[in-house]
Tab-separated table of C-alpha atoms in Angstrom:
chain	number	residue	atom	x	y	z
A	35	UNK	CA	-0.019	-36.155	-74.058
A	36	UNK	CA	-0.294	-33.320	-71.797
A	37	UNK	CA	-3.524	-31.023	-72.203
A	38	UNK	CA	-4.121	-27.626	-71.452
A	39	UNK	CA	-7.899	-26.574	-69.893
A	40	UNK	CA	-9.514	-23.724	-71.360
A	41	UNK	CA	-9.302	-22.129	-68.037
A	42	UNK	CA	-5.479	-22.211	-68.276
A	43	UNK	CA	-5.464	-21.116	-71.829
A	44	UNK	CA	-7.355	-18.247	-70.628
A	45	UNK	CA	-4.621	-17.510	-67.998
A	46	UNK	CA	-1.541	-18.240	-69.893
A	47	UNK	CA	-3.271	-15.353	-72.951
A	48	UNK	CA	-3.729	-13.321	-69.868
A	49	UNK	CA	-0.277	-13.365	-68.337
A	50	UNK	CA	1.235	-12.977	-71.851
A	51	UNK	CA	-0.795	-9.946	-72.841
A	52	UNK	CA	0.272	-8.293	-69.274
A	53	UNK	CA	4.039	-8.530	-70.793
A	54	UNK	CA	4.064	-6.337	-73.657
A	55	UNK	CA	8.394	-6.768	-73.837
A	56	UNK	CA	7.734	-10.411	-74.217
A	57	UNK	CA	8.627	-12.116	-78.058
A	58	UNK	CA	5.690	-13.842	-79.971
A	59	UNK	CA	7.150	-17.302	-79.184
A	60	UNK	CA	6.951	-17.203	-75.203
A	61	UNK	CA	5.238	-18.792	-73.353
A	62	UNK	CA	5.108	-21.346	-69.926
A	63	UNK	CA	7.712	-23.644	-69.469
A	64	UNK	CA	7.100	-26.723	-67.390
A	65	UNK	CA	10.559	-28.875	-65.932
A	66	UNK	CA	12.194	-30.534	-63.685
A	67	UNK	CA	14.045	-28.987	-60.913
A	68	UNK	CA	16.048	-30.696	-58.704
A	69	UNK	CA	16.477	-29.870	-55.111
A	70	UNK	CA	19.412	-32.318	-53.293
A	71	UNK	CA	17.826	-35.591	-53.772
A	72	UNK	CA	14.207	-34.300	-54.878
A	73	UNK	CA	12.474	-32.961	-58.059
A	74	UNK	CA	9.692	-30.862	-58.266
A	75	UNK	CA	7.476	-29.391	-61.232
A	76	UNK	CA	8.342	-25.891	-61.942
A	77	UNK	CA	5.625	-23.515	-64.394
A	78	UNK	CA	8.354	-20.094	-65.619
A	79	UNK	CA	7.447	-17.513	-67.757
A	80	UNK	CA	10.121	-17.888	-70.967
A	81	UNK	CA	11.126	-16.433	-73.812
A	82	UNK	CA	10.543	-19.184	-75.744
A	83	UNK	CA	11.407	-22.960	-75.510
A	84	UNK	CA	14.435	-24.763	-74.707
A	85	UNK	CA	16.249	-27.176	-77.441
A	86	UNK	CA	13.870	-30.704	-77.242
A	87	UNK	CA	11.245	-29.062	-74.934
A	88	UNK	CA	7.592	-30.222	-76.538
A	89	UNK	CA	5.426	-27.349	-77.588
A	90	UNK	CA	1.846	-27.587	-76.798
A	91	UNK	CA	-0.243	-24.478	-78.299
A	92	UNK	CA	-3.999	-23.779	-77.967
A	93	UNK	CA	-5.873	-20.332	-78.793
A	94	UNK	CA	-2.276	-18.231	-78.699
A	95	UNK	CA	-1.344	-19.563	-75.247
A	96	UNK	CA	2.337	-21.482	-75.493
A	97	UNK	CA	2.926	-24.566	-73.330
A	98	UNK	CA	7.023	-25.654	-73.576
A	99	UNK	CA	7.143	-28.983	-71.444
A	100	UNK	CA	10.980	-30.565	-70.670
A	101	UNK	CA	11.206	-33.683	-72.798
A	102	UNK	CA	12.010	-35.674	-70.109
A	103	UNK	CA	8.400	-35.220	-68.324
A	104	UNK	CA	6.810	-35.740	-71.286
A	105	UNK	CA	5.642	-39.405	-70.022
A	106	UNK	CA	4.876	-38.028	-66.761
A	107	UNK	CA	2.282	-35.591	-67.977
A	108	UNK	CA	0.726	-38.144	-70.119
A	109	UNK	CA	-3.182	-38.305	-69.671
A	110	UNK	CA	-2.421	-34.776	-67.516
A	111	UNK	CA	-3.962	-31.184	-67.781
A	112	UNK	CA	-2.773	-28.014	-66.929
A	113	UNK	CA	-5.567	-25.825	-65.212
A	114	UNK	CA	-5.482	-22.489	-63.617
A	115	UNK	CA	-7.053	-20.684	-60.888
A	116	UNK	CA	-7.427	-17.140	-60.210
A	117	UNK	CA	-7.934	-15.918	-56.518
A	118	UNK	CA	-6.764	-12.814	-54.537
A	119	UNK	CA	-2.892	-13.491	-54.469
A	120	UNK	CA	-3.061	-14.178	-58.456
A	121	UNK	CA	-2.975	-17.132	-61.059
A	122	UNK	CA	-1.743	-20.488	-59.778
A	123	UNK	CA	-1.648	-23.516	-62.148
A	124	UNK	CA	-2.057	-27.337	-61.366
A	125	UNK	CA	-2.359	-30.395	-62.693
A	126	UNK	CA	-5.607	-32.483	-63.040
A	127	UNK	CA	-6.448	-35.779	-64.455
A	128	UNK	CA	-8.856	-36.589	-67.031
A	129	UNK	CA	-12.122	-35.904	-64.823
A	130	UNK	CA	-10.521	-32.409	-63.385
A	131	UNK	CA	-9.408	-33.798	-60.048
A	132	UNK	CA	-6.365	-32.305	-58.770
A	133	UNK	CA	-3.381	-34.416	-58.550
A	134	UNK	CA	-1.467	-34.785	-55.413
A	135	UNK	CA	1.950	-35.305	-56.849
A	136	UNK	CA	3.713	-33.649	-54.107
A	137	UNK	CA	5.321	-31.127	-56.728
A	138	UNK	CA	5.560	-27.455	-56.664
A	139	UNK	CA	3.783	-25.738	-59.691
């Protein structure tokens, strides 16, 4: 099952707050995009989630993850870090090392 760090709750309450036209059921939406013969990881802002997306929620921040990646992001956390050009997420394995997955968050 896919875990969120605190540090990402943090950031997900944060980038919620800062969009006050938002509902109360939005949140980030993790899925599968397909580019010609490749799929990457996409992270949107939504309004809320999609018909069989999995929601994860911790402390008020709303995770929607695409059923189909649900076995992919098993044993996998979201994290977040803040640095001059804004929040970027990632994912990180059970001992907060980075994964090199070669997907675009």
């Amino acid at each position: 099952m896919l875990t969120v760090t605190d540090i990402a709750v943090e950031a997900i309450r944060e980038i919620l707050a800062s969009e006050p036209d938002l509902p109360a059921e939005a949140g980030l939406r993790i899925a599968a995009h397909q580019h010609g013969d490749h799929f990457h990881l996409g992270i949107d802002l939504v309004d809320g989630p999609q018909d069989g997306d999995a929601v994860f929620e911790a402390e008020g921040a709303r995770v929607f993850v695409e059923d189909v990646l649900l076995d992919e992001l098993a044993g996998v956390a979201l994290h977040a870090e803040e640095d001059d050009e804004g929040i970027s997420f990632t994912f990180v394995d059970a001992d907060g090392t980075p994964l090199d997955d070669g997907h675009d968050h």
